[in-house]
Amino acid sequence: MWDQLEGTFDLLVIGGGITGAGIARDAARRGLRVAVAEMNDLAYGTSSRSSKLIHGGLRYLEQYEFSLVFESVSERRILQDIAPHLVNPMGFLFPVYKGARKPLWMIHTGIRLYEGLALFRSPKRPRKLKPSDVAEVEPALDRGNLKGAPLYYDCATDDARLTLETALDAAEKGAVIATWGKVTSFVKDDKGRITGVVIKDELGGELREVSARAVINATGPWTDQTISMSRSLSSGSILRPTKGVHVVVEREKLPIHNAVVCFHPTDSRVLFAIPWGDRTYIGTTDTDYEGDPGDVAATLEDVDYLIDAANHYFPAHQLVRDDVLSTWAGIRPLMAPQDEGGELSESAVSREHQILVGHDGLITIAGGKLTTYRRMAAEVVDTASRLIELSGEALEMDAPRTDKDPLPGARGWPADDDHEAVADDVSKAGHPHVPDDVARNLGDTYGMRALDIAKRVAADRSLGERLVPARPEILAQVDWAVERELAATLCDVLIRRTQLFFRDTDQGLGAVPVIADRMAKLLGWDDETKQREIARYQDEVALSRRWRDGLPERASTSPTVNA
Ligand code: FAD
């Protein structure tokens, strides 16, 4: 893609998170010439570190954010249609105990309102569970003093993959997606208006000037840095970034069947425990964050806070620190409230987005949610097109149909959303080298594109080798990531393409030698590059385990690789 950064683009988007990818998809589908410069991998920032929910956010009703909830539940429906393989209905059980911050009737009323805002088109109808029902539905949950537990439905997703497929769809329509390309400065004309950017190839070191009619800042937690690089707005700081941490444990350590919504026992903040295949994750914290977004990590305090909540609600399944397999920490790029007066708590800061245009023409989009990215993207492209036309240049645009046309993996997906039927087809396509668990994982991850991966394995059984014994990820996924999914580093493959970083008991370290060898072969790495890649992955693992510093070493906590 790097060599396609030639000529003048209509739009140049800085940032390849869900916002930047969404803008590229919308713009490319309107027929605009668009490029994305992402300084790391797609979804390297917040878009791979969310709670992975496509939801209206029941809790935002408490803050009267009705329009945000309405927009979000409408988008949930659309995303289920265009990405059914990635956006999956999930039950949310909301246990209400005697003396709770919100009484049971109020939660039921909130859910009725939530249903109404979704025009009664939720993934499934909600139910009112009595404590005796809870014993069957969610036996691990504490039932002492339980008054009842509404069960409602939202959706879960793979945030990094939703971003990736959005970008891949944009690329199919002509967008240039330059990953590992960092915007280091702006190019301006003699009136001070931005006419392009300088992009640095973070892997090769080359600098390249790229011209564009409009430049969009979609850099999430880095928004303020990007603005100060352009000196585009008089106020250098428009964000109030907050950090959110999740911890991952084995599913059998916290055996739940639905997402469980609860109030933290000490500060009454809303938290989730979410089933995730053979794992469960718990999150999130919400604390103001001032450091470098690239250095964000869980602290011991964050981990203990989450474990304490889980132990309160699941008393028969007491978690200890050593049960934590992995953690992730992300930064919410929230807009700083104008009339805050320093009094607003982190969780009360609005999730609404804003679009700002600087005096040099830089268009900044900040705030918002993963769930609402498609609408945010359309608004930004509208703004950019108006700016271009105001400067006297005509644009002829097609209807983008981002709400109708499926993402790449969803093309041909069964109308009844039958994941098992897809897995059967994948298994047949890879016969006899794709066992059931592998087929299911491929189908759930890649949608209908899994058939092509399975066919590769049928043609070359060595590609069916498991990356970790007893786990479903296979070698063919490394090839696919490199050849078809813009993966360029070991971190790209282990963290965001296969998720071994989060799901494997040793965070994929045991698989590093095999994956590094394969990538070296595919990408022509010399030994020095390979060792540098391995070291970089070890650093990422170490960052995610930094909360353990000073604690007694667990057998598998040293992030070293024997390669
Ligand atoms: P990012 O994903 O951070 O993307 C910005 C990108 O810009 C980065 O990849 C970065 O590398 C790149 N960049 C920065 N500077 C440069 C530069 N100079 N040159 C090139 N590239 C650059 N939303 C939901 O809807 N559902 C949820 O369940 C949910 N849970 C959340 C939980 C947590 C803990 C957090 C933190 C957020 C959550 N959100 C959720 C919100 C959602 O994740 C974010 O709103 C969304 O991911 C932001 O995407 P983005 O593209 O704006 O930012």
Coordinates of C-alpha atoms and ligand atoms in Angstrom, one line a residue:
M1 CA 0.0 0.0 0.0
W2 CA 2.9 2.4 0.8
D3 CA 3.8 2.8 -2.9
Q4 CA 0.2 3.8 -3.7
L5 CA 0.6 7.0 -1.6
E6 CA 1.0 9.0 -4.8
G7 CA -0.8 12.1 -6.2
T8 CA -3.4 14.2 -4.4
F9 CA -6.0 12.5 -2.3
D10 CA -9.5 13.9 -1.6
L11 CA -9.2 12.9 2.0
L12 CA -6.2 11.9 4.1
V13 CA -7.2 10.3 7.4
I14 CA -4.7 10.2 10.3
G15 CA -5.5 7.1 12.5
G16 CA -6.5 3.6 11.6
G17 CA -8.8 2.9 14.6
I18 CA -12.5 2.2 14.0
T19 CA -13.1 5.9 13.4
G20 CA -10.5 6.2 10.7
A21 CA -11.4 2.9 9.1
G22 CA -15.1 3.9 9.1
I23 CA -14.3 7.2 7.4
A24 CA -12.2 5.5 4.8
R25 CA -15.0 3.0 4.1
D26 CA -17.6 5.7 3.8
A27 CA -15.5 8.0 1.6
A28 CA -14.2 5.2 -0.7
R29 CA -17.8 4.0 -1.2
R30 CA -18.8 7.6 -2.2
G31 CA -16.0 7.4 -4.9
L32 CA -13.6 9.7 -3.1
R33 CA -9.9 9.1 -3.3
V34 CA -8.9 8.4 0.3
A35 CA -5.8 7.3 2.2
V36 CA -5.4 6.3 5.9
A37 CA -2.1 6.8 7.7
E38 CA -1.8 4.6 10.8
M39 CA 1.4 4.8 12.8
N40 CA 1.1 1.3 14.1
D41 CA -1.3 -1.5 13.2
L42 CA -5.0 -1.1 12.4
A43 CA -6.8 -0.9 15.8
Y44 CA -3.6 -0.6 17.7
G45 CA -5.2 2.1 19.9
T46 CA -8.5 2.0 21.8
S47 CA -10.2 0.1 19.0
S48 CA -8.7 -3.2 20.2
R49 CA -9.0 -2.4 23.9
S50 CA -12.7 -1.7 24.4
S51 CA -15.2 -3.9 26.3
K52 CA -16.0 -5.3 22.8
L53 CA -19.7 -4.5 23.0
I54 CA -22.0 -3.3 20.3
H55 CA -24.6 -1.8 22.6
G56 CA -26.8 1.1 23.4
G57 CA -25.4 1.3 26.9
L58 CA -28.3 0.9 29.3
R59 CA -26.3 2.9 31.9
Y60 CA -26.4 6.0 29.7
L61 CA -30.1 6.2 30.3
E62 CA -29.2 7.2 33.9
Q63 CA -27.5 10.2 32.5
Y64 CA -30.4 11.1 30.2
E65 CA -28.3 10.5 27.1
F66 CA -31.4 9.3 25.1
S67 CA -30.2 10.4 21.7
L68 CA -26.9 8.5 22.2
V69 CA -28.7 5.4 23.2
F70 CA -31.2 5.7 20.4
E71 CA -28.4 6.1 17.9
S72 CA -26.4 3.3 19.4
V73 CA -29.2 0.7 19.4
S74 CA -30.1 1.7 15.8
E75 CA -26.4 1.1 14.8
R76 CA -26.4 -2.2 16.7
R77 CA -29.2 -3.4 14.3
I78 CA -27.2 -2.2 11.3
L79 CA -24.0 -3.8 12.4
Q80 CA -25.8 -7.1 13.0
D81 CA -26.9 -6.9 9.4
I82 CA -23.6 -5.9 7.8
A83 CA -21.3 -8.0 10.1
P84 CA -23.3 -10.9 11.5
H85 CA -20.3 -13.1 11.8
L86 CA -18.7 -10.5 14.1
V87 CA -21.6 -8.9 15.9
N88 CA -23.3 -11.6 18.0
P89 CA -26.3 -11.3 20.4
M90 CA -25.4 -11.8 24.0
G91 CA -27.6 -12.0 27.1
F92 CA -26.9 -9.4 29.9
L93 CA -28.1 -10.5 33.3
F94 CA -28.6 -7.6 35.7
P95 CA -28.9 -9.0 39.3
V96 CA -30.6 -6.6 41.7
Y97 CA -30.0 -7.1 45.5
K98 CA -31.8 -5.8 48.5
G99 CA -30.7 -2.3 49.2
A100 CA -29.1 -1.9 45.7
R101 CA -28.3 1.6 44.3
K102 CA -31.2 1.2 41.9
P103 CA -34.3 -0.8 42.8
L104 CA -35.6 -3.6 40.7
W105 CA -38.6 -1.7 39.3
M106 CA -36.3 1.0 38.1
I107 CA -34.1 -1.4 36.2
H108 CA -37.2 -3.0 34.6
T109 CA -38.4 0.5 33.6
G110 CA -35.0 1.3 32.2
I111 CA -35.0 -1.9 30.1
R112 CA -38.5 -1.1 28.8
L113 CA -37.3 2.3 27.8
Y114 CA -34.2 0.7 26.2
E115 CA -36.4 -1.7 24.3
G116 CA -38.6 1.3 23.1
L117 CA -35.6 3.2 21.9
A118 CA -34.6 0.1 19.9
L119 CA -38.1 0.2 18.4
F120 CA -38.5 -3.3 20.0
R121 CA -36.0 -4.7 17.6
S122 CA -33.4 -6.0 20.1
P123 CA -31.5 -9.2 19.4
K124 CA -33.9 -11.0 21.7
R125 CA -36.8 -10.1 24.0
P126 CA -35.8 -9.4 27.6
R127 CA -37.0 -11.6 30.5
K128 CA -37.6 -11.0 34.2
L129 CA -35.8 -13.7 36.1
K130 CA -36.8 -14.6 39.7
P131 CA -34.0 -15.7 42.1
S132 CA -35.1 -19.3 41.5
D133 CA -34.6 -18.8 37.7
V134 CA -31.2 -17.3 38.3
A135 CA -30.2 -20.6 40.0
E136 CA -30.6 -22.3 36.7
V137 CA -29.5 -19.6 34.3
E138 CA -26.4 -18.4 36.1
P139 CA -25.7 -20.8 39.0
A140 CA -22.3 -19.2 39.9
L141 CA -24.0 -15.8 40.8
D142 CA -24.6 -15.0 44.4
R143 CA -28.3 -15.3 45.3
G144 CA -28.2 -14.1 48.9
N145 CA -30.6 -11.1 49.2
L146 CA -31.3 -11.3 45.4
K147 CA -34.6 -9.6 44.5
G148 CA -34.6 -10.5 40.8
A149 CA -32.5 -10.3 37.7
P150 CA -33.7 -8.8 34.4
L151 CA -32.1 -10.5 31.4
Y152 CA -31.8 -8.3 28.3
Y153 CA -29.9 -8.6 25.0
D154 CA -27.1 -6.6 23.4
C155 CA -24.2 -7.7 21.2
A156 CA -20.6 -8.6 21.6
T157 CA -17.9 -8.3 18.9
D158 CA -14.2 -8.5 18.1
D159 CA -13.4 -4.8 18.1
A160 CA -10.0 -5.2 16.3
R161 CA -11.5 -7.4 13.6
L162 CA -14.5 -5.1 13.0
T163 CA -11.9 -2.3 12.4
L164 CA -9.8 -4.5 10.2
E165 CA -12.8 -5.7 8.0
T166 CA -14.0 -2.1 7.8
A167 CA -10.6 -1.1 6.5
L168 CA -10.4 -4.1 4.1
D169 CA -13.8 -3.1 2.6
A170 CA -12.5 0.4 2.1
A171 CA -9.4 -0.9 0.4
E172 CA -11.5 -3.0 -1.9
K173 CA -13.2 0.2 -3.0
G174 CA -9.9 1.9 -3.6
A175 CA -8.8 3.4 -0.3
V176 CA -5.1 3.2 0.4
I177 CA -4.4 1.9 3.9
A178 CA -0.9 2.7 5.0
T179 CA -0.2 1.0 8.3
W180 CA 3.0 1.7 10.2
G181 CA 2.9 5.2 8.6
K182 CA 3.1 7.9 11.2
V183 CA 2.1 11.5 10.4
T184 CA 5.0 13.6 11.7
S185 CA 4.1 17.0 10.4
F186 CA 1.6 19.0 8.3
V187 CA 2.3 20.7 5.0
K188 CA 0.6 24.1 4.7
D189 CA 0.2 26.7 1.9
D190 CA 1.2 30.3 2.2
K191 CA -2.3 31.1 3.7
G192 CA -1.6 28.6 6.5
R193 CA -4.1 26.0 5.2
I194 CA -3.2 22.3 5.3
T195 CA -2.5 20.8 1.9
G196 CA -0.9 17.5 3.0
V197 CA 1.1 15.7 5.6
V198 CA 4.5 14.1 6.0
I199 CA 4.3 10.4 6.7
K200 CA 7.1 8.4 8.2
D201 CA 7.4 4.7 7.4
E202 CA 7.8 3.3 11.0
L203 CA 9.3 0.0 9.7
G204 CA 11.5 1.3 6.9
G205 CA 12.3 4.8 8.0
E206 CA 11.4 6.6 4.7
L207 CA 9.6 10.0 4.9
R208 CA 7.0 10.8 2.3
E209 CA 5.0 13.9 1.6
V210 CA 1.4 13.2 0.7
S211 CA -1.0 15.9 -0.7
A212 CA -4.7 16.0 0.2
R213 CA -7.7 18.3 -0.2
A214 CA -8.8 17.6 3.3
V215 CA -7.0 16.1 6.3
I216 CA -8.9 14.4 9.1
N217 CA -7.6 13.9 12.6
A218 CA -9.0 10.5 13.8
T219 CA -6.3 9.8 16.3
G220 CA -8.5 8.9 19.3
P221 CA -6.4 9.3 22.5
W222 CA -3.7 11.1 20.5
T223 CA -6.1 13.8 19.3
D224 CA -4.6 16.5 21.4
Q225 CA -1.0 15.7 20.2
T226 CA -2.2 15.8 16.6
I227 CA -3.9 19.1 17.1
S228 CA -0.8 20.6 18.8
M229 CA 1.3 19.3 15.9
S230 CA -0.8 21.4 13.5
R231 CA -1.6 24.3 16.0
S232 CA -5.0 24.0 14.4
L233 CA -7.1 25.1 17.4
S234 CA -6.5 27.8 19.9
S235 CA -7.2 25.4 22.8
G236 CA -4.5 22.6 22.7
S237 CA -6.5 20.2 24.8
I238 CA -10.0 19.1 23.9
L239 CA -10.0 15.6 25.4
R240 CA -10.6 14.3 28.9
P241 CA -9.0 10.9 28.4
T242 CA -9.9 8.1 30.9
K243 CA -8.3 4.7 31.3
G244 CA -10.3 1.5 31.3
V245 CA -8.8 -1.9 32.2
H246 CA -10.0 -5.5 31.7
V247 CA -8.7 -8.7 33.1
V248 CA -9.0 -12.2 31.4
V249 CA -9.4 -15.4 33.4
E250 CA -10.1 -19.0 32.4
R251 CA -13.9 -19.5 31.9
E252 CA -13.9 -22.3 34.4
K253 CA -12.5 -20.0 37.0
L254 CA -15.5 -17.7 36.5
P255 CA -18.1 -19.9 34.7
I256 CA -20.8 -17.6 33.3
H257 CA -23.2 -18.1 30.4
N258 CA -24.3 -14.5 30.0
A259 CA -22.7 -11.2 30.5
V260 CA -23.3 -10.2 34.1
V261 CA -23.9 -6.5 34.8
C262 CA -23.1 -5.3 38.4
F263 CA -22.4 -2.3 40.6
H264 CA -18.9 -2.4 42.1
P265 CA -19.3 -3.1 45.9
T266 CA -17.1 -0.1 46.9
D267 CA -18.0 2.7 44.5
S268 CA -21.2 1.5 42.8
R269 CA -19.7 1.9 39.3
V270 CA -21.2 -0.4 36.6
L271 CA -19.0 -3.3 35.6
F272 CA -19.4 -6.4 33.4
A273 CA -18.2 -10.0 33.5
I274 CA -18.3 -11.2 30.0
P275 CA -18.0 -14.8 28.6
W276 CA -15.4 -15.0 25.8
G277 CA -15.2 -18.5 24.4
D278 CA -13.0 -20.5 26.9
R279 CA -12.3 -17.3 28.8
T280 CA -14.1 -14.7 30.8
Y281 CA -13.1 -11.1 31.0
I282 CA -14.0 -8.5 33.7
G283 CA -14.1 -4.8 33.2
T284 CA -13.8 -2.0 33.2
T285 CA -12.2 0.6 35.4
D286 CA -12.7 4.3 34.6
T287 CA -10.0 6.7 35.8
D288 CA -8.6 9.9 34.5
Y289 CA -5.4 9.3 32.5
E290 CA -2.7 11.8 31.7
G291 CA 0.3 9.8 30.4
D292 CA 1.4 8.7 27.0
P293 CA -1.4 6.7 25.3
G294 CA 1.2 4.2 24.0
D295 CA 2.3 3.4 27.5
V296 CA -1.1 2.7 29.1
A297 CA -1.2 -0.5 31.2
A298 CA -3.2 -2.0 34.1
T299 CA -1.9 -1.4 37.6
L300 CA -2.2 -3.7 40.6
E301 CA -4.9 -1.4 42.0
D302 CA -6.9 -1.8 38.7
V303 CA -6.6 -5.6 38.8
D304 CA -7.5 -5.9 42.5
Y305 CA -10.5 -3.6 41.9
L306 CA -11.8 -5.9 39.2
I307 CA -11.1 -9.1 41.2
D308 CA -12.8 -7.7 44.2
A309 CA -16.0 -7.1 42.2
A310 CA -16.0 -10.6 40.8
N311 CA -15.4 -12.2 44.2
H312 CA -18.3 -10.2 45.6
Y313 CA -20.8 -11.4 43.1
F314 CA -19.4 -15.0 42.6
P315 CA -18.4 -15.9 46.1
A316 CA -18.0 -19.6 45.3
H317 CA -15.4 -18.8 42.7
Q318 CA -12.9 -16.7 44.5
L319 CA -10.3 -15.3 42.0
V320 CA -6.8 -14.6 43.0
R321 CA -4.2 -12.4 41.2
D322 CA -2.5 -15.5 39.7
D323 CA -5.7 -16.4 37.9
V324 CA -5.3 -13.4 35.6
L325 CA -4.1 -14.7 32.3
S326 CA -3.8 -11.3 30.6
T327 CA -5.0 -7.7 30.8
W328 CA -5.7 -4.9 28.5
A329 CA -5.9 -1.2 29.1
G330 CA -7.4 1.4 26.7
I331 CA -8.1 5.1 26.8
R332 CA -11.5 6.6 26.1
P333 CA -11.0 9.6 23.8
L334 CA -13.8 11.5 25.5
M335 CA -14.5 15.2 24.8
A336 CA -13.7 17.4 27.8
P337 CA -17.1 18.8 29.0
Q338 CA -17.2 22.6 28.6
D339 CA -19.0 23.4 31.9
E340 CA -17.3 20.7 33.9
G341 CA -15.9 22.9 36.7
G342 CA -13.8 19.9 37.6
E343 CA -16.7 18.2 39.4
L344 CA -17.8 15.5 36.9
S345 CA -16.8 12.0 37.7
E346 CA -15.0 10.0 35.0
S347 CA -18.0 7.8 34.3
A348 CA -20.3 10.8 33.9
V349 CA -18.4 12.3 31.0
S350 CA -20.5 12.1 27.8
R351 CA -19.7 9.5 25.2
E352 CA -21.1 11.7 22.4
H353 CA -18.7 12.7 19.6
Q354 CA -17.8 16.1 18.2
I355 CA -16.4 17.3 14.9
L356 CA -14.2 20.4 15.0
V357 CA -12.7 22.3 12.1
G358 CA -9.5 24.2 12.8
H359 CA -8.5 27.6 11.2
D360 CA -6.0 25.6 9.0
G361 CA -8.7 23.3 7.8
L362 CA -7.8 20.3 10.0
I363 CA -10.9 18.3 10.7
T364 CA -10.9 16.6 14.1
I365 CA -13.3 14.0 15.2
A366 CA -13.2 12.9 18.8
G367 CA -15.4 11.2 21.4
G368 CA -18.0 8.6 20.4
K369 CA -18.1 4.9 20.7
L370 CA -17.2 1.8 18.7
T371 CA -20.9 1.2 18.2
T372 CA -21.6 4.5 16.6
Y373 CA -18.5 4.7 14.3
R374 CA -20.5 4.4 11.1
R375 CA -22.6 7.4 11.7
M376 CA -19.7 9.4 13.0
A377 CA -17.8 8.5 9.8
A378 CA -20.6 9.7 7.6
E379 CA -20.8 13.0 9.4
V380 CA -17.1 13.6 9.0
V381 CA -17.1 12.8 5.3
D382 CA -20.1 15.2 4.9
T383 CA -18.1 17.9 6.7
A384 CA -14.9 17.3 4.6
S385 CA -16.9 17.3 1.3
R386 CA -18.4 20.6 2.2
L387 CA -15.0 22.1 3.0
I388 CA -13.6 20.9 -0.3
E389 CA -16.5 22.2 -2.2
L390 CA -16.3 25.6 -0.4
S391 CA -12.8 25.9 -1.7
G392 CA -14.3 25.7 -5.2
E393 CA -13.6 22.1 -6.1
A394 CA -16.5 20.0 -7.2
L395 CA -17.0 16.4 -5.9
E396 CA -19.3 13.9 -7.5
M397 CA -20.3 11.3 -4.9
D398 CA -22.1 8.0 -4.9
A399 CA -24.4 6.8 -2.1
P400 CA -22.0 5.0 0.2
R401 CA -24.5 2.2 1.3
T402 CA -22.4 1.6 4.4
D403 CA -25.6 0.4 6.2
K404 CA -26.5 -2.1 3.5
D405 CA -23.5 -3.7 2.0
P406 CA -21.9 -6.5 4.1
L407 CA -18.3 -6.4 5.3
P408 CA -16.0 -8.9 3.5
G409 CA -16.5 -11.9 5.9
A410 CA -20.3 -11.4 5.9
R411 CA -20.8 -12.0 2.1
G412 CA -22.8 -15.2 1.8
W413 CA -23.3 -15.6 5.6
P414 CA -26.5 -17.5 6.2
A415 CA -29.6 -15.5 6.8
D416 CA -30.4 -17.5 10.0
D417 CA -27.0 -16.6 11.5
D418 CA -26.2 -20.3 12.0
H419 CA -22.5 -20.3 13.0
E420 CA -22.5 -24.1 13.3
A421 CA -23.6 -24.5 9.7
V422 CA -20.8 -22.3 8.6
A423 CA -18.3 -24.3 10.7
D424 CA -19.6 -27.5 9.0
D425 CA -18.9 -26.0 5.6
V426 CA -15.5 -24.8 6.7
S427 CA -14.7 -28.3 8.0
K428 CA -15.8 -29.8 4.6
A429 CA -13.7 -27.3 2.7
G430 CA -10.6 -28.3 4.7
H431 CA -11.4 -32.0 4.8
P432 CA -9.7 -34.0 6.3
H433 CA -7.3 -31.6 7.9
V434 CA -9.6 -29.1 9.6
P435 CA -11.1 -30.5 12.8
D436 CA -14.3 -29.2 14.3
D437 CA -12.9 -26.8 16.9
V438 CA -10.6 -25.3 14.3
A439 CA -13.4 -24.9 11.8
R440 CA -15.6 -23.2 14.3
N441 CA -12.9 -20.8 15.3
L442 CA -12.2 -20.0 11.6
G443 CA -15.8 -19.4 10.8
D444 CA -16.4 -17.2 13.9
T445 CA -13.3 -15.2 13.2
Y446 CA -13.2 -14.8 9.4
G447 CA -16.9 -15.4 8.5
M448 CA -17.2 -16.8 5.0
R449 CA -13.6 -16.1 4.2
A450 CA -12.8 -19.0 6.5
L451 CA -13.7 -21.3 3.5
D452 CA -10.6 -19.9 1.6
I453 CA -8.4 -20.5 4.6
A454 CA -9.7 -24.1 5.0
K455 CA -9.1 -24.7 1.3
R456 CA -5.5 -23.7 1.8
V457 CA -5.2 -26.2 4.6
A458 CA -6.8 -28.9 2.4
A459 CA -4.1 -28.2 -0.2
D460 CA -1.2 -28.1 2.3
R461 CA -1.8 -29.9 5.5
S462 CA 1.2 -28.3 7.2
L463 CA -0.8 -25.1 7.3
G464 CA -3.2 -26.9 9.7
E465 CA -0.5 -27.1 12.4
R466 CA -1.9 -25.7 15.7
L467 CA 0.0 -22.6 17.0
V468 CA -0.5 -23.7 20.6
P469 CA -1.3 -27.4 21.4
A470 CA -5.0 -27.8 22.4
R471 CA -6.0 -24.3 21.0
P472 CA -7.8 -23.8 17.7
E473 CA -5.5 -21.2 16.1
I474 CA -3.5 -22.6 13.1
L475 CA -0.5 -21.7 11.0
A476 CA -2.7 -20.9 8.0
Q477 CA -3.9 -17.8 9.9
V478 CA -0.4 -16.4 10.0
D479 CA -0.2 -16.6 6.2
W480 CA -3.6 -15.2 5.8
A481 CA -2.8 -12.3 8.2
V482 CA 0.3 -11.4 6.2
E483 CA -1.1 -11.9 2.7
R484 CA -4.6 -10.7 3.1
E485 CA -4.9 -8.7 6.3
L486 CA -2.1 -6.1 6.3
A487 CA -0.2 -7.8 9.2
A488 CA 3.4 -6.6 9.2
T489 CA 4.8 -7.4 12.6
L490 CA 4.6 -10.2 15.2
C491 CA 2.5 -8.1 17.4
D492 CA -0.1 -7.6 14.7
V493 CA -0.5 -11.4 14.3
L494 CA -0.4 -12.4 18.0
I495 CA -2.3 -9.5 19.5
R496 CA -5.0 -8.4 16.9
R497 CA -5.3 -11.1 14.2
T498 CA -5.3 -14.3 16.4
Q499 CA -5.7 -12.8 19.9
L500 CA -3.3 -15.4 21.4
F501 CA -1.9 -12.5 23.4
F502 CA -5.1 -12.4 25.4
R503 CA -6.4 -15.9 25.2
D504 CA -3.5 -18.2 25.5
T505 CA -2.3 -19.2 29.0
D506 CA 1.2 -17.9 28.3
Q507 CA 0.0 -15.1 26.0
G508 CA 1.3 -16.8 22.9
L509 CA 5.0 -16.7 23.9
G510 CA 5.3 -20.5 23.2
A511 CA 4.1 -19.9 19.7
V512 CA 6.4 -17.0 18.9
P513 CA 9.3 -19.1 17.4
V514 CA 7.0 -20.8 14.9
I515 CA 5.1 -17.6 14.0
A516 CA 8.3 -15.5 13.7
D517 CA 9.9 -18.1 11.4
R518 CA 6.9 -18.2 9.2
M519 CA 6.7 -14.4 9.0
A520 CA 10.4 -14.1 8.3
K521 CA 9.9 -16.4 5.4
L522 CA 6.8 -14.6 4.1
L523 CA 8.2 -11.1 4.6
G524 CA 11.9 -11.7 3.9
W525 CA 13.1 -10.8 7.4
D526 CA 16.8 -11.3 8.2
D527 CA 17.7 -12.7 11.6
E528 CA 18.2 -9.2 13.1
T529 CA 14.7 -8.1 12.1
K530 CA 13.3 -11.4 13.4
Q531 CA 15.0 -10.9 16.8
R532 CA 13.8 -7.3 17.0
E533 CA 10.2 -8.4 16.3
I534 CA 10.5 -11.0 19.0
A535 CA 11.8 -8.5 21.5
R536 CA 9.0 -6.1 20.6
Y537 CA 6.4 -8.7 21.3
Q538 CA 8.1 -9.6 24.6
D539 CA 7.9 -5.9 25.5
E540 CA 4.2 -5.8 24.8
V541 CA 3.6 -8.8 27.0
A542 CA 5.8 -7.3 29.7
L543 CA 3.7 -4.1 29.5
S544 CA 0.5 -6.0 30.0
R545 CA 2.1 -7.7 33.0
R546 CA 3.6 -4.6 34.6
W547 CA 0.9 -4.6 37.3
R548 CA 2.7 -7.7 38.7
D549 CA 6.0 -5.8 39.3
G550 CA 7.1 -6.5 42.8
L551 CA 4.8 -9.5 43.2
P552 CA 6.2 -13.0 43.6
E553 CA 6.9 -14.4 40.2
R554 CA 4.4 -16.9 38.8
A555 CA 5.8 -19.8 36.8
S556 CA 4.6 -18.4 33.5
T557 CA 5.0 -14.7 34.0
S558 CA 8.5 -14.1 32.6
P559 CA 7.9 -12.9 29.0
T560 CA 10.9 -14.7 27.4
V561 CA 11.0 -16.7 24.3
N562 CA 13.4 -19.5 23.4
A563 CA 13.9 -18.8 19.7
Ligands
FAD1 P1 -8.3 4.6 18.2 O1 -8.8 3.3 18.1 O2 -7.4 4.9 19.4 O3 -7.5 5.0 16.9 C1 -6.6 6.1 16.8 C2 -5.4 5.6 16.0 O4 -4.7 6.8 15.6 C3 -4.5 4.7 16.7 O5 -4.5 3.4 16.1 C4 -3.1 5.4 16.7 O6 -2.1 4.5 16.5 C5 -3.3 6.3 15.5 N1 -2.5 7.5 15.5 C6 -2.2 8.4 16.5 N2 -1.4 9.3 16.2 C7 -1.0 9.1 14.9 C8 -0.2 9.8 13.9 N3 0.5 10.9 14.3 N4 0.0 9.2 12.7 C9 -0.7 8.1 12.3 N5 -1.6 7.4 13.2 C10 -1.7 7.9 14.4 N6 -17.3 1.6 22.7 C11 -18.4 0.8 22.4 O7 -19.2 1.1 21.5 N7 -18.6 -0.4 23.1 C12 -17.8 -0.8 24.1 O8 -17.9 -1.8 24.7 C13 -16.7 0.1 24.5 N8 -15.9 -0.2 25.5 C14 -14.9 0.6 25.8 C15 -14.0 0.2 26.9 C16 -12.9 0.9 27.1 C17 -12.0 0.5 28.3 C18 -12.5 2.0 26.3 C19 -11.3 2.7 26.6 C20 -13.4 2.4 25.3 C21 -14.5 1.7 25.0 N9 -15.4 2.1 24.0 C22 -16.5 1.3 23.7 C23 -15.1 3.2 23.1 C24 -14.5 2.8 21.8 O9 -13.6 1.8 22.0 C25 -13.7 4.0 21.3 O10 -14.6 5.1 21.2 C26 -13.2 3.8 19.9 O11 -12.4 2.6 19.8 C27 -12.2 4.9 19.5 O12 -11.7 4.7 18.2 P2 -10.8 5.7 17.4 O13 -10.6 5.2 16.1 O14 -11.4 7.0 17.6 O15 -9.4 5.7 18.3

